[in-house]
Short mmCIF file of C-alpha atoms in Angstrom, two decimals:
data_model
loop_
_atom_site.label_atom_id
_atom_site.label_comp_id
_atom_site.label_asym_id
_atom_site.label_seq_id
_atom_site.Cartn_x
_atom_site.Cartn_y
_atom_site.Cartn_z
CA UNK E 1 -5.56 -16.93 -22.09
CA UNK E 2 -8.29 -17.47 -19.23
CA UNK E 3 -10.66 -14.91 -18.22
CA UNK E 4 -10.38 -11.28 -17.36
CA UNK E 5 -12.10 -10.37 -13.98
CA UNK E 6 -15.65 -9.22 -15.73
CA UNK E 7 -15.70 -12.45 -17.17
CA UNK E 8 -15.23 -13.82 -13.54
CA UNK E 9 -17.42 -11.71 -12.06
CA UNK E 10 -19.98 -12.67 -15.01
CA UNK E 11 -19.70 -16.41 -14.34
CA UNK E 12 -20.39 -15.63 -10.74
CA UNK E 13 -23.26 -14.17 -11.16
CA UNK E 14 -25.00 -17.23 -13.18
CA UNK E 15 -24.58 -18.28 -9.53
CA UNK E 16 -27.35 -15.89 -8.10
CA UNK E 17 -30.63 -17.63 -7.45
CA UNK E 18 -34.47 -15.28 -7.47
CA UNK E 19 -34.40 -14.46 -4.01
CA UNK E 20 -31.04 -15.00 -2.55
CA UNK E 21 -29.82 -12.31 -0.16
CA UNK E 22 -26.21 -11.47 -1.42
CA UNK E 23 -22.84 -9.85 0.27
CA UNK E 24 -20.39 -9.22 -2.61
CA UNK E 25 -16.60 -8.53 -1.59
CA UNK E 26 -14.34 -5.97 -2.24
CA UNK E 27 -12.65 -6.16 -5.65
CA UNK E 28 -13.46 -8.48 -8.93
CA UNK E 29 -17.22 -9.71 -6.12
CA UNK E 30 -18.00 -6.05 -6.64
CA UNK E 31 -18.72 -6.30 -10.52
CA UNK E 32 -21.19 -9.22 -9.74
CA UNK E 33 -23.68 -6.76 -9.55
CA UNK E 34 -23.02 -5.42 -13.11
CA UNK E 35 -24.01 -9.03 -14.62
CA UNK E 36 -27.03 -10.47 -12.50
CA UNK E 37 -29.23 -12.56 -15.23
CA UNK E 38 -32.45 -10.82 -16.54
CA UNK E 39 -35.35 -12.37 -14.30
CA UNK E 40 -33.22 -12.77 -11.63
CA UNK E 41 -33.71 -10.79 -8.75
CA UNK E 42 -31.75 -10.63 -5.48
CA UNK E 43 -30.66 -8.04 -2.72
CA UNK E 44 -27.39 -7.50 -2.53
CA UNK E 45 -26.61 -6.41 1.13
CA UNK E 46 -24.13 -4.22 2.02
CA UNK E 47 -22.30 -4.92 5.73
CA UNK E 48 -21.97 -1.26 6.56
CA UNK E 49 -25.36 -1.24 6.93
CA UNK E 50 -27.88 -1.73 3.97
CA UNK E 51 -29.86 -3.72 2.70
CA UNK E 52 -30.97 -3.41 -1.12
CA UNK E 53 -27.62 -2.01 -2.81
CA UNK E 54 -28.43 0.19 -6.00
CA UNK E 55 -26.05 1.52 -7.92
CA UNK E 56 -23.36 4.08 -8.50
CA UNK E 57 -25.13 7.41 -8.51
CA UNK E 58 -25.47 9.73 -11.04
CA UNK E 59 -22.33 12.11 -11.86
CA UNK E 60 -23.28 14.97 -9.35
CA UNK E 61 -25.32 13.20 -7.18
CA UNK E 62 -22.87 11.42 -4.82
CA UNK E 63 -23.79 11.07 -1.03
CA UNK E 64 -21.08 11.23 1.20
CA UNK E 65 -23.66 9.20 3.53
CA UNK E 66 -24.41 6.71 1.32
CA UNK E 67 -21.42 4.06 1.02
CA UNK E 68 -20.85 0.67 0.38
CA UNK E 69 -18.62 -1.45 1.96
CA UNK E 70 -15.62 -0.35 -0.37
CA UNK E 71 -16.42 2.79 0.63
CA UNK E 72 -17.36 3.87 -3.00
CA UNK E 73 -20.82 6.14 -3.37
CA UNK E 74 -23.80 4.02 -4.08
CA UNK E 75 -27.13 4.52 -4.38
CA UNK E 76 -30.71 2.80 -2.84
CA UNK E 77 -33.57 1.15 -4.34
CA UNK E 78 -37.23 0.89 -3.14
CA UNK E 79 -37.55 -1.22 -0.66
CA UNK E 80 -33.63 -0.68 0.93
CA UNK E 81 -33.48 -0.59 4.69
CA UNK E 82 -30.59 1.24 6.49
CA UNK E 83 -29.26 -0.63 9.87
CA UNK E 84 -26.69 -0.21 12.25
CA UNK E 85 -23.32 -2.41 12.12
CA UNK E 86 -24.24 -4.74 14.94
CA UNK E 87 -27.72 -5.77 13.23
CA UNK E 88 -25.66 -6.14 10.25
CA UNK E 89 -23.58 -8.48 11.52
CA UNK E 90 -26.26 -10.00 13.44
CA UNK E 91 -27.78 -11.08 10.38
CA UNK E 92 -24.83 -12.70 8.72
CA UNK E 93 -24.11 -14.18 11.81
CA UNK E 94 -27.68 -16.09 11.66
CA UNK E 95 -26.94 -17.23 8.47
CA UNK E 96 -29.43 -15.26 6.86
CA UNK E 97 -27.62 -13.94 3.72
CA UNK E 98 -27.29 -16.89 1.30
CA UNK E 99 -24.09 -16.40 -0.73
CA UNK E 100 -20.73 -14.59 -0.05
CA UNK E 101 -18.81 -13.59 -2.61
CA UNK E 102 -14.96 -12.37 -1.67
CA UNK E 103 -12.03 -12.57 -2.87
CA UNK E 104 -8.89 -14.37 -1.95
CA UNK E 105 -4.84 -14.21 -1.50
CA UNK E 106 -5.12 -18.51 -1.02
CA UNK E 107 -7.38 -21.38 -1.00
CA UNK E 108 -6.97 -24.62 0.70
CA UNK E 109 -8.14 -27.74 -0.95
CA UNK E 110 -10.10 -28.38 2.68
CA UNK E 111 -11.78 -25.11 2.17
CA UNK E 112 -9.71 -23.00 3.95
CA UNK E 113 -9.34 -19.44 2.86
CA UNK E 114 -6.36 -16.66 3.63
CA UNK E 115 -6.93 -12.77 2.12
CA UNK E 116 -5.95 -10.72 4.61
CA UNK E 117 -2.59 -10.47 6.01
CA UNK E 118 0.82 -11.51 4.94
CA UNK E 119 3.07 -11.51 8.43
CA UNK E 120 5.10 -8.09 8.14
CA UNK E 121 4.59 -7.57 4.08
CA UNK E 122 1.13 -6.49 4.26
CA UNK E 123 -2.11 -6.02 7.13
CA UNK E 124 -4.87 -4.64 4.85
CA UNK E 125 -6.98 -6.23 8.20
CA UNK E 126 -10.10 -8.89 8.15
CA UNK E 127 -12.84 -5.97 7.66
CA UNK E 128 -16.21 -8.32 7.71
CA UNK E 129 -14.39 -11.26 5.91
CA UNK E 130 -14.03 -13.44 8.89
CA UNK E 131 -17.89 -12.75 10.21
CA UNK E 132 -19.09 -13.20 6.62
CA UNK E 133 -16.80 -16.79 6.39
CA UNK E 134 -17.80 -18.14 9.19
CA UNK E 135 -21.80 -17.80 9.03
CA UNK E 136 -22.52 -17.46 5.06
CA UNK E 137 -24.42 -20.94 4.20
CA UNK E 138 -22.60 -20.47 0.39
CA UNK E 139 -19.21 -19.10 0.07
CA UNK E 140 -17.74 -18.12 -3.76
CA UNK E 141 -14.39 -17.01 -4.09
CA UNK E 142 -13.29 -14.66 -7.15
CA UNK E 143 -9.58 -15.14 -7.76
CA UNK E 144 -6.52 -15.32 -9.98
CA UNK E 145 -5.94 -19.02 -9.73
CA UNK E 146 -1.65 -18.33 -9.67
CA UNK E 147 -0.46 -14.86 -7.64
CA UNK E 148 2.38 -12.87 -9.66
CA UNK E 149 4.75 -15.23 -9.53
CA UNK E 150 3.18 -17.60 -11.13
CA UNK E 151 2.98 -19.62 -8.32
CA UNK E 152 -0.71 -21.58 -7.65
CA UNK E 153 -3.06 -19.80 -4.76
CA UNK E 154 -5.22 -23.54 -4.79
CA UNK E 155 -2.87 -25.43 -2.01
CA UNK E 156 -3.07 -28.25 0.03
CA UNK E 157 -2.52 -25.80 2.81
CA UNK E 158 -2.65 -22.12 3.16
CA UNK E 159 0.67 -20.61 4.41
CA UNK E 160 -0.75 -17.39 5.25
CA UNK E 161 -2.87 -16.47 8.31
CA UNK E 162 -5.92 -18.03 8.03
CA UNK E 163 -9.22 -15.76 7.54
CA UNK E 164 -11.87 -19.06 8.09
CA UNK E 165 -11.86 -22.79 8.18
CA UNK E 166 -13.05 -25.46 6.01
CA UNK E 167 -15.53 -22.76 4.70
CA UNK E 168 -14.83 -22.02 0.87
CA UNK E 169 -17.35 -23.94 -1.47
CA UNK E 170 -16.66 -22.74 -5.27
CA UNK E 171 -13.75 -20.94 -6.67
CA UNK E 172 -14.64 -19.27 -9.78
CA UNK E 173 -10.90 -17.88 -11.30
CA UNK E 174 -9.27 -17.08 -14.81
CA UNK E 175 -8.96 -20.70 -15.60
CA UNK E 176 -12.17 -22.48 -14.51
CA UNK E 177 -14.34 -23.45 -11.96
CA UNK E 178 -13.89 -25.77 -9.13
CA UNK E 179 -16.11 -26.97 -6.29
CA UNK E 180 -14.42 -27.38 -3.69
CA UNK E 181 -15.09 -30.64 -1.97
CA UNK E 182 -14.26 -33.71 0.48
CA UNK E 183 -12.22 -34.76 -1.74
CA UNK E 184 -10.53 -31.42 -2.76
CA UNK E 185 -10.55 -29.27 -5.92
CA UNK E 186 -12.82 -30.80 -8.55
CA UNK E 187 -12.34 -29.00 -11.63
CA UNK E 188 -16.46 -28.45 -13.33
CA UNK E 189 -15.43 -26.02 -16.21
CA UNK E 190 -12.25 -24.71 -17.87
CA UNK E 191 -11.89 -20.81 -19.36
CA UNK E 192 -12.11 -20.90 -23.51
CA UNK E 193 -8.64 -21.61 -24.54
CA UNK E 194 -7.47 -22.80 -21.10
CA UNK E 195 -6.73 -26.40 -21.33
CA UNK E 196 -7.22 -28.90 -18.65
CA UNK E 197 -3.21 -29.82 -18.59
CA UNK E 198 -2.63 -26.07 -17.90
CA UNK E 199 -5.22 -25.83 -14.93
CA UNK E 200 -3.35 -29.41 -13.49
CA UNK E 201 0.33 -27.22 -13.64
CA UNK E 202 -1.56 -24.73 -12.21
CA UNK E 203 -2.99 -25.99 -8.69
CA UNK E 204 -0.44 -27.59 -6.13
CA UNK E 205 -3.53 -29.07 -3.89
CA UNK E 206 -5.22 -31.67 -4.61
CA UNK E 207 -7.38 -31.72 -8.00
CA UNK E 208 -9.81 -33.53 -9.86
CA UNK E 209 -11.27 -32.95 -12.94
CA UNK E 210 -15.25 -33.99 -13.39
CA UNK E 211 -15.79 -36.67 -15.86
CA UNK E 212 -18.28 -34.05 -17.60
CA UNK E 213 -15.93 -31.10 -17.26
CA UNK E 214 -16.74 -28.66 -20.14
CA UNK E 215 -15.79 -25.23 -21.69
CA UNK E 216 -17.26 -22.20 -20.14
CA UNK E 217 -20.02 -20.51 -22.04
CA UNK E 218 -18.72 -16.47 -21.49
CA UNK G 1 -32.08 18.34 31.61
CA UNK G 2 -29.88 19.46 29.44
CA UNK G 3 -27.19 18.04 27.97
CA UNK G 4 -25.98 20.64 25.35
CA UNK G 5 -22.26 22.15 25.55
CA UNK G 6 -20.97 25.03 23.59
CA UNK G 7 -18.71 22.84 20.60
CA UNK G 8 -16.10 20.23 20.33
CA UNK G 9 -13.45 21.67 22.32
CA UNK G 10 -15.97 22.00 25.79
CA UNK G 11 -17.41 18.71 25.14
CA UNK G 12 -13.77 16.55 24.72
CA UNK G 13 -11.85 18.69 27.56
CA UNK G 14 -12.29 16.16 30.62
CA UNK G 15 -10.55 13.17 27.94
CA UNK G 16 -6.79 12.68 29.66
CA UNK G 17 -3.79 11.36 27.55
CA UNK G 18 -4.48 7.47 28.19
CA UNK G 19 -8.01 7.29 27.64
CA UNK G 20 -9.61 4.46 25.58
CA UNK G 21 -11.84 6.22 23.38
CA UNK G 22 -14.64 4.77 21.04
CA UNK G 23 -15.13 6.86 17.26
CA UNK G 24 -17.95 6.13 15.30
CA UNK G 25 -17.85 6.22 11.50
CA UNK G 26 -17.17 3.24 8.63
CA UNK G 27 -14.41 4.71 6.54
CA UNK G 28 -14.77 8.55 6.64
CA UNK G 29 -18.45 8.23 6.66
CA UNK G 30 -20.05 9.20 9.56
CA UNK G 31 -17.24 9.99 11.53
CA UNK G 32 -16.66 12.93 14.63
CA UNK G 33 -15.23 15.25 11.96
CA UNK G 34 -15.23 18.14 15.22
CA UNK G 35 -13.86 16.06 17.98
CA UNK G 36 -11.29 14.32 16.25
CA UNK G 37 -10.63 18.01 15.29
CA UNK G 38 -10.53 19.04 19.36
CA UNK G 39 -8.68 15.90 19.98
CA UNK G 40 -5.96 16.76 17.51
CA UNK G 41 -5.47 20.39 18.61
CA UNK G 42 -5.71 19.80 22.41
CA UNK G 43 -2.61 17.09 21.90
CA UNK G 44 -3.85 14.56 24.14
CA UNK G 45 -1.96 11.20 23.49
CA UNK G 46 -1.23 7.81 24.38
CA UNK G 47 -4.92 7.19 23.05
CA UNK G 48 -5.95 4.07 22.82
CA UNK G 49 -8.80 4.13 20.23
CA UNK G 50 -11.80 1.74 19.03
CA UNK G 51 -12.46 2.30 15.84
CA UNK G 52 -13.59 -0.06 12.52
CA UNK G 53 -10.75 1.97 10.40
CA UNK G 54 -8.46 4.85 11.04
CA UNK G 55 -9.86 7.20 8.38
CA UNK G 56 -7.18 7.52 5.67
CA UNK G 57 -4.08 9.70 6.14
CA UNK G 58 -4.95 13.11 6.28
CA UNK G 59 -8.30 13.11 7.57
CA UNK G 60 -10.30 11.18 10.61
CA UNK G 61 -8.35 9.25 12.76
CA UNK G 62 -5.80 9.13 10.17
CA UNK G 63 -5.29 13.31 12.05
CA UNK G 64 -4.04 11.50 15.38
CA UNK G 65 -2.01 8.87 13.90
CA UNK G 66 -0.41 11.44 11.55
CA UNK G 67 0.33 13.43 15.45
CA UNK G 68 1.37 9.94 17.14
CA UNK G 69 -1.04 10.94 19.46
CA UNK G 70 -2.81 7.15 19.25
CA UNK G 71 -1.07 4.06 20.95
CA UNK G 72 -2.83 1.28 20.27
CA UNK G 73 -5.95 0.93 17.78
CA UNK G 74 -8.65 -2.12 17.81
CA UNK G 75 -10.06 -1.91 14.04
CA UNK G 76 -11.09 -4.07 11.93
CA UNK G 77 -9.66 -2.65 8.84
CA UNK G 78 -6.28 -1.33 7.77
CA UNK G 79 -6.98 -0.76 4.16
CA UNK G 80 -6.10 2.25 2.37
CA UNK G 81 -4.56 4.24 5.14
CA UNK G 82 -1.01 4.18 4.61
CA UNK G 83 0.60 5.86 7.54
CA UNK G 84 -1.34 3.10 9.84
CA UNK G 85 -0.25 0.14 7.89
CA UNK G 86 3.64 1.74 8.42
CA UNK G 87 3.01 2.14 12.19
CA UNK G 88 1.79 -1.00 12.56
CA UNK G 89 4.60 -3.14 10.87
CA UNK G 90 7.20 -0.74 11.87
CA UNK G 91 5.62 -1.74 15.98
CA UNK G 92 5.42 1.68 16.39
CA UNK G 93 1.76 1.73 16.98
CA UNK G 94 0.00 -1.39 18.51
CA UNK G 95 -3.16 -2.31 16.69
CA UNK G 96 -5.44 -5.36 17.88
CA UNK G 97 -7.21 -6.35 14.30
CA UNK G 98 -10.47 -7.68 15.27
CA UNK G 99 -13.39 -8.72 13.09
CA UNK G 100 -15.94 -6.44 11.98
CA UNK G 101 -19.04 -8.19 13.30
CA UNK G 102 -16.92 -8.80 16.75
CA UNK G 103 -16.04 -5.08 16.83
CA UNK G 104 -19.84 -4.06 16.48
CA UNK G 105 -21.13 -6.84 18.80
CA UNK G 106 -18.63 -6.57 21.54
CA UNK G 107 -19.62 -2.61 21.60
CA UNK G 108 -23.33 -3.90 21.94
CA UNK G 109 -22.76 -5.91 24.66
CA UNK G 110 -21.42 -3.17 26.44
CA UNK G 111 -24.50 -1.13 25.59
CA UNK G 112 -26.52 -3.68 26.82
CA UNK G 113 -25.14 -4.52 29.92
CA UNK G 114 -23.82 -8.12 29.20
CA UNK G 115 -20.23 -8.91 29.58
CA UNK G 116 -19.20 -11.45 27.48
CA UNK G 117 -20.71 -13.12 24.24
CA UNK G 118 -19.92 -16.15 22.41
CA UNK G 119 -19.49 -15.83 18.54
CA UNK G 120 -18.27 -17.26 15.54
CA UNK G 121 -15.75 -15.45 13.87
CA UNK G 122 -12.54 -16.35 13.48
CA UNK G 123 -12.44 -19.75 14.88
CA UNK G 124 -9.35 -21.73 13.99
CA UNK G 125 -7.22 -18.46 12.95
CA UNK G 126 -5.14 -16.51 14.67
CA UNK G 127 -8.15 -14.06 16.29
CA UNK G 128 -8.25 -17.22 18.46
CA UNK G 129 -5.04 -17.15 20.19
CA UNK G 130 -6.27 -17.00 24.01
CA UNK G 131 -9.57 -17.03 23.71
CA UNK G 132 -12.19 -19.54 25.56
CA UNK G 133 -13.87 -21.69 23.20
CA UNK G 134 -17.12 -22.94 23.52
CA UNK G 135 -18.93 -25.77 21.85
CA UNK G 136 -22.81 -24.73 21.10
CA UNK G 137 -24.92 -27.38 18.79
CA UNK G 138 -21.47 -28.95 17.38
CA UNK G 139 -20.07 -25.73 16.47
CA UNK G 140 -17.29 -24.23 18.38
CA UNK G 141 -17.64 -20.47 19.42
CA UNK G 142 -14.96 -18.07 20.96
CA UNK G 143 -15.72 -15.75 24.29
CA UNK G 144 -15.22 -12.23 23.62
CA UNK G 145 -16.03 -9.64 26.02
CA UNK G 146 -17.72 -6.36 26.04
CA UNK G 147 -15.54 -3.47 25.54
CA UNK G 148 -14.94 -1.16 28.62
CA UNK G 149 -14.41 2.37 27.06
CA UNK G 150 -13.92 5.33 29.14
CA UNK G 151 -15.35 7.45 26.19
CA UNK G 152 -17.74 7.07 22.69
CA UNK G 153 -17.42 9.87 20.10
CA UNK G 154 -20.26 9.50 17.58
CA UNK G 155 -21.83 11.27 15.12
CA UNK G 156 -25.28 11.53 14.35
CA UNK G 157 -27.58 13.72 11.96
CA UNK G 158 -30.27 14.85 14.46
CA UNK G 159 -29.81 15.19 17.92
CA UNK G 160 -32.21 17.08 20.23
CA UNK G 161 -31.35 18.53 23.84
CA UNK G 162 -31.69 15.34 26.02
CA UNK G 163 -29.66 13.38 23.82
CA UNK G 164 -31.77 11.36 21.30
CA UNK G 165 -29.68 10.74 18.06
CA UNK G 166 -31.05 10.05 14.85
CA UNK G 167 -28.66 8.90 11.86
CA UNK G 168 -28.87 9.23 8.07
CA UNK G 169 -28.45 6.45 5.90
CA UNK G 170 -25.18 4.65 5.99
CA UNK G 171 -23.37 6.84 8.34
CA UNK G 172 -24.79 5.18 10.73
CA UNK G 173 -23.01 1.87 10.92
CA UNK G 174 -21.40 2.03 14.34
CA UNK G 175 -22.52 5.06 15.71
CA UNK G 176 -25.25 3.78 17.57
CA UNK G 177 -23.68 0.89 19.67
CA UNK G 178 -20.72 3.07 20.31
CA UNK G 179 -22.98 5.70 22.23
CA UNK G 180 -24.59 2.52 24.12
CA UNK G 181 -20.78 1.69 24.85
CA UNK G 182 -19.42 4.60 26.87
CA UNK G 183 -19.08 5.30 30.15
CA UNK G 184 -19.52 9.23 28.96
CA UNK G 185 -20.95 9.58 25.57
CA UNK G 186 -20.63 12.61 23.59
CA UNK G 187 -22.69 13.04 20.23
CA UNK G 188 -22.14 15.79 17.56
CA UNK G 189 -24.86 16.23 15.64
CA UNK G 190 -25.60 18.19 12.11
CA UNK G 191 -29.07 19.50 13.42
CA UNK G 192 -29.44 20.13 17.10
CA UNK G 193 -33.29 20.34 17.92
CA UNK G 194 -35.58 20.79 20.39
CA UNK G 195 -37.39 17.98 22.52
CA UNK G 196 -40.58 16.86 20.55
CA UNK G 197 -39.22 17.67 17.05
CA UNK G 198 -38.15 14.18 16.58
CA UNK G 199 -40.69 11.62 16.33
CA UNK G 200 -40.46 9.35 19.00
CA UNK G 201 -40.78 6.42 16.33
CA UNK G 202 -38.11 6.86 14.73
CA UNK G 203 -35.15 7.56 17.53
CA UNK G 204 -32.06 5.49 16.54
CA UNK G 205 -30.45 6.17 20.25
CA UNK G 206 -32.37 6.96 23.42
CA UNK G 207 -31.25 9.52 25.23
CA UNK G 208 -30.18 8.28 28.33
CA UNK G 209 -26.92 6.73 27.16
CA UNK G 210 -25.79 10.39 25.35
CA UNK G 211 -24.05 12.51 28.24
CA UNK G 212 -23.02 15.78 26.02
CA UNK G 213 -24.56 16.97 22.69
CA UNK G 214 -24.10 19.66 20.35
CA UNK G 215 -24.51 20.80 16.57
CA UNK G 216 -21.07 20.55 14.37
CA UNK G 217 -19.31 23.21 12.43
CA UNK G 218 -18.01 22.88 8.98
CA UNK G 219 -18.52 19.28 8.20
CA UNK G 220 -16.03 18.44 5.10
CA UNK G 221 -17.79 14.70 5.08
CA UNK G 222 -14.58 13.69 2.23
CA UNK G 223 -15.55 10.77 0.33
CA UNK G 224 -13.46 8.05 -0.15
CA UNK G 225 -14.26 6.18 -3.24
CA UNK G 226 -16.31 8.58 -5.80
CA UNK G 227 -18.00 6.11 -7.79
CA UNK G 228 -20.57 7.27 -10.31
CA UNK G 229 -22.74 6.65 -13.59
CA UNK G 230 -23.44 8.32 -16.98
CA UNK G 231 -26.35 9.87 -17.39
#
């Protein structure tokens, strides 16, 4: 049994830092927000054109001009700041955000990340993934570490179209945590319950397991 | 000067079947509910449209896919539009997938008169295919050009009579480069108002690039994802 995604998402968000600007993907990044550590605090910006994400509104109070990037109704805070698309990719671009969070259909043990195209399955298109790739200074991926088959998404080579290069620096999935380094996977913590023999059947690229591995605290 | 025209249908009737088009909007927010409207009853086709997404499939762009009145879309995003995800694997539509940041800064550099700019995204995947490359400080950068649109249909909260748009909140997102980007610029606007009722502070888009103006009808403004709290 590893961990469900709010577990994920929860171990992601021991990642946050007091005053790191944040861009959380589409999916299991989203629920980051719901488990940011008390004393912690960080703006989460959203690439459509905010910066200072609240959250969901109250029932009834739902803006249709007031989105996030997953289109869902949000909400601001004091101190949020409304820009245009170009400045808000102007300022990802400069490297100013300091941690991505996104999700992913593959990781390569070089870094490499795939999540958005399979060649004539599926186009759901790049959206701000490849911008947000290639500039963030700290990239986290959120992921199921095997895909339906069964079959391991942490390869020694992505087969799907690439979405950025050598860029991926921690993948936080249902089994553990792994940096991702020179030397490929390294394996930091396991899920409770997820041994490291399972995680090693698990990943075809190329893994190591820390000498100080140990259980995650969820 | 004025630039005011009666509605939707006066201010889109010079567009031809063929036309590259811009459309404002990030989802269905903030999008040229009235034009696309014109556009869709008028029947003018073989578009080839610039927008981030094509609106899901019964509303926004989604209207002139649904009418195969679009041939080729550059968006960034697919995502929960159905009937564009079948056109494009079936080849029946051609759709240049671009990323978001490119999309939004190669409709800038239009606006600002440069032709070409040199960015980061999508280096060393397939958005590279063709492209110059360019090494800056040890980092490689692709060449991608300004966008040469015949049209920009945006959508703006407050417009007055010479053409200065204000937006509200996150409908702005590409609205404002996209009426820097074309070569005729029409805005529709919530609240049309006189000159000197905006404050001259706070103008998202000057004037000068907007060529036709006028206040909207009926605005449905769907949302796409209704995400809310308990009380």
């Amino acid at each position: 049994m590893g961990l469900n995604k709010e577990q994920i998402a929860a171990r992601i968000a021991k990642e946050l830092k007091n005053g790191y600007y944040v861009n959380l993907g589409i999916g299991i990044p989203t629920l980051v927000a719901n488990y940011i550590p008390e004393g912690v605090n960080v703006i989460l910006q959203s690439e459509n054109g905010l910066l200072g994400m609240g959250p969901f509104p109250f029932e009834g109070e739902e803006d249709p001009d007031l989105i996030n990037a997953g289109k869902q109704t949000i909400t601001t805070l004091p101190g949020s700041v409304f820009f245009d698309s170009a400045m808000s990719f102007g300022m990802i671009r400069a490297g100013k955000v300091d941690l991505t969070v996104l999700g992913a259909m593959e990781v390569a043990e070089n870094g490499d990340i795939a999540n958005w195209k399979i060649p004539n399955k599926m186009v759901k298109g790049m959206g701000g993934a490849m911008d947000l790739v290639a500039a963030a200074k700290n990239i986290i991926v959120a992921m199921q570490h095997t895909n339906p088959k069964g079959e391991s998404k942490l390869l020694p080579r992505c087969t799907l179209p690439l979405t950025g290069v050598g860029c991926v620096k921690k993948i936080v999935s249902d089994l553990g945590v792994f940096d991702v380094t020179a030397d490929g996977f390294v394996c930091i913590e396991h899920a409770p319950g997820v041994t490291i023999d399972e995680i090693k059947a698990k990943t075809a690229g190329k893994l190591t397991i820390a000498a100080d591995v140990k259980e995650m605290t969820v | 000067m004025n630039k005011v025209v009666a509605g939707a249908d006066v201010a889109i009737q010079d567009i031809p079947s063929g036309a590259t088009i811009m459309l404002g909007g990030f989802g269905l927010c903030g999008i040229p509910e009235n034009c696309i409207a014109a556009m869709v009853k008028k029947g003018i086709n073989n578009l080839t449209c610039i927008s981030n997404n094509a609106g899901v499939d019964d509303f926004g762009i989604g209207l002139l896919l649904q009418n195969k009145q679009v041939k080729k879309m550059i968006s960034s995003y697919v995502g929960e539009n159905a009937e564009f995800e079948r056109q494009l694997l079936s080849g029946e539509l051609e759709v240049e997938l671009i990323p978001q940041g490119t999309l939004a800064t190669r409709c800038m550099a239009s606006g600002y008169g440069m032709p070409a700019v040199y960015l980061l995204a999508g280096v060393g995947t397939e958005v590279a295919e063709g492209k110059e490359v360019r090494e800056f400080n040890g980092k490689n950068y692709l060449l991608e050009h300004a966008f040469d649109s015949d049209f920009a249909i945006v959508k703006a909260w407050k417009g007055d009579t010479l053409g200065n748009l204000v937006f509200k909140d996150t409908a702005r997102n590409f609205n404002p480069m996209m009426a820097m980007a074309g070569k005729i610029t029409i805005a529709e606007v919530e609240e049309l108002v006189q000159p000197g009722e905006l404050d001259p502070n706070y103008i998202h888009v000057p004037g000068i690039y907007v060529h036709r103006i006028f206040q909207g009808t009926n605005y449905e403004k769907r949302i796409e994802q209704r995400t809310v709290r308990k009380r």
